[in-house]
Each structure stands twice: as C-alpha cells, then as structure tokens.
Amino acid sequence: TNVESQLIMAADTVDRIMHSPDDDQELLDRIIRAESMHSVALEVYGFHAFDMMLQSAAGKARVRKSGRENTLEEVSALLGRTKRVDTEDILYQFFDARPKEHSFQTAQESLYDEEIVYSSTPLDELMGADAQGEVHARFKTVGKYALKLLRNPNYSQDELCSPSDLFGMLAVVSNEAELGGLLRDVAMRASKNSAITFTTAASKRKPLFIQGSPDYVRGVCEQLPPDILRHLQVKIIRNAPADHIYQVAKFTCSLQMSDITIPIEFQFQTAADRANARLGKPSHMSHNAKQQGGPLGIITGSPSDLYVIYNRKHSIDPNGEFVNSQSIPHGEEMRQLYIQSRRTLSRD
C-alpha cells in the first residue's frame, strides 16, 4: 500500500542521513526531506515512535556536522540513566494507579543504540471509570534533546538550567471543564508527593502555565485551588481567531526516583486544541519558525523550511483530524506529497 511505501522510504531516509555525505548541501537536503515529508506523514498516520526516531536521526546529523558530538554522547548517557525508570512507574507517581491496559509504539535508532518508546494509556485506567481521554508519554530522544540544548542560550547541561521535558506527558480530554478538573487533581496529587518537586522552566516565571483565550484561561483557573494558583503564570491571548490561538495548560517538575532525577513536563489539552496544535495556525512548526538563535555551525534550517512542513501537513490532513494508518483514501495525497518533495529538493 501507499502507507507501506512511505514507511520504507522513511526508513531509507534515516539510513541515508546516518551515513552522512561529505557535501553539506546533500546532507541538508536529506534532513529537510526527512523533516518536511516523511516526519509529516508518520505523525499524521499515527506512527509516533517512528517519527521520533526519524527526527532524532536528523537532529544527531545536525549536531555531528557542527562538531558537537560530545553533546550527543552526554545526552545519550543521561537518557540511558533516566530510562532505567519505566514509564509505568512514572505514571504511578502522578496517578497512584498502575494501568492494566497500555498501547506502546517502539523504534530503534542505531547511533548510540537508542531505544524509543511512545506510550498511550486510557485515562479511565488512571483516574477511574468515569474519566474520558488518554495520556501519552515519552522520553525525549537523543537528537531532539541535544538540539534543544544547543539552540537555546537559556539551557545548559547543568541540572538547574536543563530543558524541563526530558520526559513528557500529554493528557488529551474532551473539553475544558474536564481539562480543568484533571489538571487540578493531578497537580494536587503531585504537590503532596515528596518525590515530586515543582520546577520552573527556563522560559517561564512559575511552574504552572496556562495560555489561551480569556474564556479558556478563566474556565481552567476557576477549577484550581489557591495552593495551585500560587504556582501559576498565565498568558491571555486576545483579539485573535480561535484557530490562531495555541491553548494549553501545563506544569513542570522534577521526579526523584532513587538516585535518578527526571525533569518532567506534563501538558493538558482538549482534543480540539490538540488537533489545532498539530496542524492549525499555532502549530509547533509555525512556533519554531519564529525562533532564531543557536550556536554558529549548527545546521539549523530556516523558517521557510518549517513553513513548508506546515503547508505539507495541511495537504495531508487539512482539518487536523487523526488519519488511521489503514486509511487508503489518502494514498493519492501521499503520492502527490512525495512528488512535491522531490520537486522542492530539485529546485533547492
């Protein structure tokens, strides 16, 4: 099928990236091809671990070409230590429950023998039968974490200045009322757990952060008790269409498990906001396209590259809806995406 063809081409691209050519432009073309075509398809079709593996390979290639392979080695060692803690054990610290039902996606990236795991857990397994939604969890990959360290001047290997999302969780629920209630319950439980300490991300002033329209911020905040509100920073976005606003609630913390400290970011979104964050105007690519900076020598790409990714996502899934991996009607769109990518690279 067309889906299988895309998987084969993505795997081939990863292999070609890791066998870096001497020519910088050829390598950059391969990286852009991976990030702007194959990664797009993998995410939309739900192959999250494969997507993470591909992006890690691209990130490693950028860092190696910059001469900062020591950063990759340090990050690989750091992740190797933290991954001794299982995802289920981390979930237990926040939900006081060990789910019976999980779904896992796994991938293996050859450089530094990196194992990638992306897990999804029904919320009713963690919060009881009445809870609706899902919690997704993953460790950051070596390539993505190393790039984050090098691109942001606020970060360093120092624990106090390191990125706050070495381990990330995302709870997706139906509506804002459910989101506020879940955030309240999880944050309160975390505040009472001696193994968890609220921390403040390098770009924030408080551990808990809520961003969105005035109604969104008000609706979520109304459900939070004073003990949580004192940790809160808000960003209200006014006078903007709903589909132009990135809405999210999240907190950052560190989890102490024996001798291992894990920086964690826990995000909460409605399903509609999640779809908008993936493919809408405030998508992650559009956000990153506005970012500048990073040490000289990193092959960073350009804002125009990131807008290409954004536009190609819409060519696959214009409504931001989940596309099942068995869905064949998108085969022609995928074929056109492949043709478009080849033309784009031939023009560059």
CSV table of C-alpha atoms in Angstrom, one decimal, residues 4-313:
chain,number,residue,atom,x,y,z
A,4,GLU,CA,3.9,0.8,3.5
A,5,SER,CA,5.8,2.6,0.7
A,6,GLN,CA,6.0,5.7,2.9
A,7,LEU,CA,7.4,3.6,5.8
A,8,ILE,CA,10.0,2.1,3.5
A,9,MET,CA,11.1,5.4,2.1
A,10,ALA,CA,11.2,6.9,5.6
A,11,ALA,CA,13.4,4.1,6.9
A,12,ASP,CA,15.7,4.5,3.8
A,13,THR,CA,16.0,8.2,4.5
A,14,VAL,CA,17.0,7.6,8.1
A,15,ASP,CA,19.7,5.2,6.9
A,16,ARG,CA,21.0,7.8,4.3
A,17,ILE,CA,21.1,10.5,7.0
A,18,MET,CA,23.2,8.4,9.3
A,19,HIS,CA,25.7,7.7,6.6
A,20,SER,CA,26.4,11.4,6.2
A,21,PRO,CA,27.8,12.5,2.9
A,22,ASP,CA,30.7,14.9,2.8
A,23,ASP,CA,28.7,17.5,0.9
A,24,ASP,CA,26.8,19.7,3.4
A,25,GLN,CA,24.0,20.6,0.9
A,26,GLU,CA,23.3,17.0,0.2
A,27,LEU,CA,23.1,16.2,3.9
A,28,LEU,CA,20.8,19.2,4.5
A,29,ASP,CA,18.6,18.1,1.6
A,30,ARG,CA,18.2,14.7,3.2
A,31,ILE,CA,17.4,16.2,6.6
A,32,ILE,CA,14.8,18.6,5.1
A,33,ARG,CA,13.3,15.7,3.2
A,34,ALA,CA,13.1,13.7,6.4
A,35,GLU,CA,11.6,16.5,8.5
A,36,SER,CA,9.3,18.1,5.8
A,37,MET,CA,8.0,15.0,4.2
A,38,HIS,CA,8.5,11.7,6.0
A,39,SER,CA,8.0,13.1,9.5
A,40,VAL,CA,4.8,14.8,8.4
A,41,ALA,CA,3.4,11.5,7.1
A,42,LEU,CA,4.4,9.5,10.1
A,43,GLU,CA,2.8,11.8,12.5
A,44,VAL,CA,-0.5,12.2,10.6
A,45,TYR,CA,-0.7,8.4,10.2
A,46,GLY,CA,0.0,7.8,13.9
A,47,PHE,CA,3.5,6.2,13.7
A,48,HIS,CA,4.7,8.3,16.6
A,49,ALA,CA,7.7,6.3,17.7
A,50,PHE,CA,8.9,6.0,14.1
A,51,ASP,CA,8.5,9.8,13.7
A,52,MET,CA,10.5,10.3,16.9
A,53,MET,CA,13.3,8.0,15.6
A,54,LEU,CA,13.5,9.9,12.3
A,55,GLN,CA,13.6,13.3,14.0
A,56,SER,CA,16.3,12.0,16.4
A,57,ALA,CA,18.4,10.8,13.5
A,58,ALA,CA,18.0,14.2,11.7
A,59,GLY,CA,18.9,16.0,15.0
A,60,LYS,CA,22.0,13.8,15.5
A,61,ALA,CA,23.2,14.6,12.0
A,62,ARG,CA,22.9,18.3,12.6
A,63,VAL,CA,24.8,18.1,15.8
A,64,ARG,CA,27.5,15.9,14.5
A,65,LYS,CA,28.1,18.1,11.5
A,66,SER,CA,28.5,21.1,13.8
A,67,GLY,CA,31.4,19.3,15.6
A,68,ARG,CA,29.5,18.9,18.9
A,69,GLU,CA,29.3,15.1,19.1
A,70,ASN,CA,30.4,15.3,22.7
A,71,THR,CA,26.9,16.8,23.4
A,72,LEU,CA,25.3,13.7,21.8
A,73,GLU,CA,27.4,11.4,24.0
A,74,GLU,CA,26.5,13.3,27.1
A,75,VAL,CA,22.8,13.3,26.3
A,76,SER,CA,22.9,9.6,25.4
A,77,ALA,CA,24.4,8.8,28.8
A,78,LEU,CA,21.8,11.0,30.5
A,79,LEU,CA,18.9,9.3,28.8
A,80,GLY,CA,20.5,5.9,29.4
A,81,ARG,CA,20.4,6.6,33.1
A,82,THR,CA,16.9,8.0,33.3
A,83,LYS,CA,15.4,5.3,31.1
A,84,ARG,CA,16.1,2.8,33.8
A,85,VAL,CA,12.9,4.1,35.2
A,86,ASP,CA,9.8,2.6,33.5
A,87,THR,CA,7.0,4.7,32.1
A,88,GLU,CA,4.5,2.8,34.4
A,89,ASP,CA,6.5,3.8,37.5
A,90,ILE,CA,6.4,7.5,36.4
A,91,LEU,CA,2.7,7.4,35.8
A,92,TYR,CA,2.1,5.8,39.2
A,93,GLN,CA,3.8,8.8,40.9
A,94,PHE,CA,1.2,11.1,39.3
A,95,PHE,CA,-1.9,8.9,39.4
A,96,ASP,CA,-1.4,6.4,42.2
A,97,ALA,CA,-2.5,3.7,39.8
A,98,ARG,CA,-0.9,1.1,37.7
A,99,PRO,CA,-2.9,0.7,34.5
A,100,LYS,CA,-3.8,-2.7,33.1
A,101,GLU,CA,-4.1,-1.5,29.6
A,102,HIS,CA,-1.4,0.2,27.6
A,103,SER,CA,-0.5,0.7,24.0
A,104,PHE,CA,3.1,1.1,23.1
A,105,GLN,CA,5.0,2.0,19.9
A,106,THR,CA,8.7,1.3,19.8
A,107,ALA,CA,11.6,2.1,17.4
A,108,GLN,CA,15.3,1.7,17.5
A,109,GLU,CA,17.9,4.2,16.2
A,110,SER,CA,21.3,2.7,15.5
A,111,LEU,CA,23.5,5.6,16.6
A,112,TYR,CA,24.1,5.2,20.4
A,113,ASP,CA,21.7,2.2,20.2
A,114,GLU,CA,18.8,4.4,21.1
A,115,GLU,CA,15.5,2.7,22.0
A,116,ILE,CA,12.4,4.9,21.6
A,117,VAL,CA,9.1,4.1,23.3
A,118,TYR,CA,5.9,6.1,22.9
A,119,SER,CA,3.0,5.0,25.2
A,120,SER,CA,-0.7,5.8,25.3
A,121,THR,CA,-2.9,5.0,28.3
A,122,PRO,CA,-6.7,5.4,28.5
A,123,LEU,CA,-7.5,7.9,31.2
A,124,ASP,CA,-10.0,5.7,32.9
A,125,GLU,CA,-7.2,3.3,33.7
A,126,LEU,CA,-5.5,6.0,35.7
A,127,MET,CA,-8.4,8.1,37.1
A,128,GLY,CA,-11.4,5.7,37.3
A,129,ALA,CA,-14.2,4.5,35.1
A,130,ASP,CA,-15.8,8.0,34.6
A,131,ALA,CA,-12.6,9.6,33.2
A,132,GLN,CA,-12.5,10.0,29.4
A,133,GLY,CA,-9.4,10.7,27.4
A,134,GLU,CA,-5.9,9.5,27.0
A,135,VAL,CA,-2.4,10.1,28.4
A,136,HIS,CA,0.6,10.0,26.0
A,137,ALA,CA,4.1,9.7,27.4
A,138,ARG,CA,7.7,9.5,26.1
A,139,PHE,CA,11.3,10.3,26.9
A,140,LYS,CA,12.9,12.9,24.7
A,141,THR,CA,15.1,11.5,22.0
A,142,VAL,CA,18.9,12.0,21.9
A,143,GLY,CA,18.8,14.1,18.7
A,144,LYS,CA,16.0,16.3,19.8
A,145,TYR,CA,17.3,16.9,23.3
A,146,ALA,CA,20.8,17.7,22.1
A,147,LEU,CA,19.5,20.2,19.6
A,148,LYS,CA,17.3,21.8,22.3
A,149,LEU,CA,20.4,22.2,24.5
A,150,LEU,CA,22.5,23.8,21.7
A,151,ARG,CA,19.9,26.0,20.2
A,152,ASN,CA,18.6,27.7,23.3
A,153,PRO,CA,21.0,30.0,25.2
A,154,ASN,CA,18.9,29.6,28.3
A,155,TYR,CA,19.9,25.9,28.5
A,156,SER,CA,23.0,24.0,29.7
A,157,GLN,CA,23.9,20.6,30.9
A,158,ASP,CA,23.6,22.0,34.5
A,159,GLU,CA,20.5,20.4,36.1
A,160,LEU,CA,19.1,23.8,37.1
A,161,CYS,CA,19.3,25.1,33.6
A,162,SER,CA,18.5,22.0,31.5
A,163,PRO,CA,15.3,21.6,29.5
A,164,SER,CA,12.3,20.7,31.6
A,165,ASP,CA,10.9,18.0,29.3
A,166,LEU,CA,13.4,15.1,29.4
A,167,PHE,CA,10.2,13.1,30.0
A,168,GLY,CA,7.0,14.5,28.6
A,169,MET,CA,3.3,13.6,29.2
A,170,LEU,CA,0.2,14.9,27.4
A,171,ALA,CA,-3.3,14.4,28.7
A,172,VAL,CA,-5.9,14.8,26.0
A,173,VAL,CA,-9.6,15.2,27.1
A,174,SER,CA,-12.9,16.2,25.5
A,175,ASN,CA,-13.5,19.7,26.8
A,176,GLU,CA,-12.2,22.5,29.0
A,177,ALA,CA,-14.2,21.5,32.1
A,178,GLU,CA,-12.7,18.0,32.1
A,179,LEU,CA,-9.3,19.6,31.5
A,180,GLY,CA,-9.5,21.9,34.5
A,181,GLY,CA,-10.7,19.1,36.7
A,182,LEU,CA,-7.9,16.8,35.6
A,183,LEU,CA,-5.2,19.5,36.0
A,184,ARG,CA,-6.5,20.2,39.5
A,185,ASP,CA,-6.4,16.6,40.6
A,186,VAL,CA,-3.0,15.7,39.1
A,187,ALA,CA,-1.4,18.9,40.3
A,188,MET,CA,-2.7,18.5,43.8
A,189,ARG,CA,-1.6,14.9,43.9
A,190,ALA,CA,1.9,15.9,42.7
A,191,SER,CA,2.1,18.7,45.3
A,192,LYS,CA,1.6,16.1,48.0
A,193,ASN,CA,4.1,13.6,46.7
A,194,SER,CA,7.5,14.0,48.3
A,195,ALA,CA,9.2,12.5,45.2
A,196,ILE,CA,7.9,15.4,43.0
A,197,THR,CA,9.1,19.0,43.2
A,198,PHE,CA,7.6,21.7,41.1
A,199,THR,CA,10.3,23.5,39.0
A,200,THR,CA,10.2,26.5,36.7
A,201,ALA,CA,11.2,26.1,33.1
A,202,ALA,CA,13.9,28.4,31.8
A,203,SER,CA,11.5,30.4,29.7
A,204,LYS,CA,8.8,30.8,32.5
A,205,ARG,CA,8.4,32.5,35.8
A,206,LYS,CA,6.2,29.9,37.5
A,207,PRO,CA,5.9,26.1,37.4
A,208,LEU,CA,2.3,26.0,36.2
A,209,PHE,CA,1.5,27.8,32.9
A,210,ILE,CA,-1.8,28.3,31.2
A,211,GLN,CA,-2.1,30.0,27.8
A,212,GLY,CA,-5.2,30.7,25.7
A,213,SER,CA,-8.2,32.9,25.1
A,214,PRO,CA,-9.7,34.9,28.1
A,215,ASP,CA,-12.6,32.4,28.3
A,216,TYR,CA,-10.2,29.4,28.2
A,217,VAL,CA,-7.9,30.8,30.9
A,218,ARG,CA,-10.8,31.8,33.1
A,219,GLY,CA,-12.5,28.4,32.8
A,220,VAL,CA,-9.4,26.5,33.7
A,221,CYS,CA,-8.4,28.8,36.6
A,222,GLU,CA,-11.8,28.6,38.2
A,223,GLN,CA,-11.3,25.0,39.0
A,224,LEU,CA,-7.9,25.4,40.6
A,225,PRO,CA,-7.5,25.8,44.4
A,226,PRO,CA,-5.3,28.6,46.0
A,227,ASP,CA,-2.5,26.2,46.7
A,228,ILE,CA,-2.1,25.6,43.0
A,229,LEU,CA,-2.9,29.1,41.8
A,230,ARG,CA,0.1,30.5,43.6
A,231,HIS,CA,2.3,28.4,41.3
A,232,LEU,CA,0.5,29.8,38.2
A,233,GLN,CA,1.6,32.0,35.3
A,234,VAL,CA,-1.0,32.9,32.7
A,235,LYS,CA,-0.8,34.3,29.2
A,236,ILE,CA,-4.0,35.6,27.8
A,237,ILE,CA,-4.3,36.0,24.0
A,238,ARG,CA,-6.9,38.5,23.0
A,239,ASN,CA,-8.4,39.6,19.7
A,240,ALA,CA,-7.4,36.5,17.7
A,241,PRO,CA,-9.5,33.9,15.9
A,242,ALA,CA,-9.9,30.7,17.9
A,243,ASP,CA,-7.9,28.6,15.4
A,244,HIS,CA,-5.0,31.0,15.7
A,245,ILE,CA,-4.5,30.6,19.4
A,246,TYR,CA,-2.3,27.9,20.9
A,247,GLN,CA,-4.2,26.8,24.1
A,248,VAL,CA,-2.5,24.6,26.7
A,249,ALA,CA,-2.2,24.1,30.4
A,250,LYS,CA,1.0,22.5,31.8
A,251,PHE,CA,3.3,22.3,34.7
A,252,THR,CA,7.0,21.3,35.0
A,253,CYS,CA,8.5,19.4,37.9
A,254,SER,CA,11.3,17.0,38.8
A,255,LEU,CA,10.7,13.4,39.9
A,256,GLN,CA,13.2,11.8,42.2
A,257,MET,CA,13.3,8.0,41.8
A,258,SER,CA,16.1,6.5,43.9
A,259,ASP,CA,19.3,8.2,42.6
A,260,ILE,CA,17.7,9.4,39.4
A,261,THR,CA,16.2,12.9,38.9
A,262,ILE,CA,13.9,13.2,35.9
A,263,PRO,CA,12.8,16.6,34.6
A,264,ILE,CA,9.1,16.3,33.5
A,265,GLU,CA,6.7,18.5,31.6
A,266,PHE,CA,3.0,17.5,31.9
A,267,GLN,CA,0.7,19.1,29.3
A,268,PHE,CA,-3.1,19.1,29.2
A,269,GLN,CA,-5.1,19.9,26.1
A,270,THR,CA,-8.6,19.3,24.7
A,271,ALA,CA,-8.8,17.1,21.7
A,272,ALA,CA,-9.8,20.2,19.6
A,273,ASP,CA,-6.8,22.2,20.8
A,274,ARG,CA,-4.5,19.2,20.3
A,275,ALA,CA,-5.6,19.0,16.6
A,276,ASN,CA,-5.1,22.7,16.2
A,277,ALA,CA,-1.7,22.5,17.8
A,278,ARG,CA,-0.7,19.8,15.4
A,279,LEU,CA,-1.9,21.3,12.1
A,280,GLY,CA,-3.5,24.6,12.8
A,281,LYS,CA,-2.1,28.2,12.6
A,282,PRO,CA,-0.4,27.9,16.0
A,283,SER,CA,1.2,24.6,15.1
A,284,HIS,CA,4.6,23.7,16.6
A,285,MET,CA,6.3,24.2,13.2
A,286,SER,CA,4.9,27.7,13.0
A,287,HIS,CA,6.1,28.4,16.5
A,288,ASN,CA,9.6,27.1,15.8
A,289,ALA,CA,9.8,29.1,12.6
A,290,LYS,CA,9.7,32.3,14.6
A,291,GLN,CA,12.6,31.1,16.8
A,292,GLN,CA,16.1,32.2,16.0
A,293,GLY,CA,19.5,31.7,17.6
A,294,GLY,CA,21.7,28.8,18.5
A,295,PRO,CA,25.5,28.4,18.2
A,296,LEU,CA,27.2,29.1,14.9
A,297,GLY,CA,27.8,25.9,13.0
A,298,ILE,CA,24.6,24.0,13.8
A,299,ILE,CA,22.8,23.2,10.6
A,300,THR,CA,19.5,24.8,11.8
A,301,GLY,CA,17.5,25.0,8.6
A,302,SER,CA,15.4,28.1,8.1
A,303,PRO,CA,11.9,29.5,8.8
A,304,SER,CA,10.9,28.8,5.2
A,305,ASP,CA,11.8,25.1,5.7
A,306,LEU,CA,9.4,25.0,8.7
A,307,TYR,CA,6.6,26.7,6.8
A,308,VAL,CA,7.0,24.0,4.1
A,309,ILE,CA,6.4,21.4,6.8
A,310,TYR,CA,3.3,23.3,8.0
A,311,ASN,CA,1.8,23.5,4.5
A,312,ARG,CA,2.5,19.9,3.7
A,313,LYS,CA,0.7,18.8,6.9
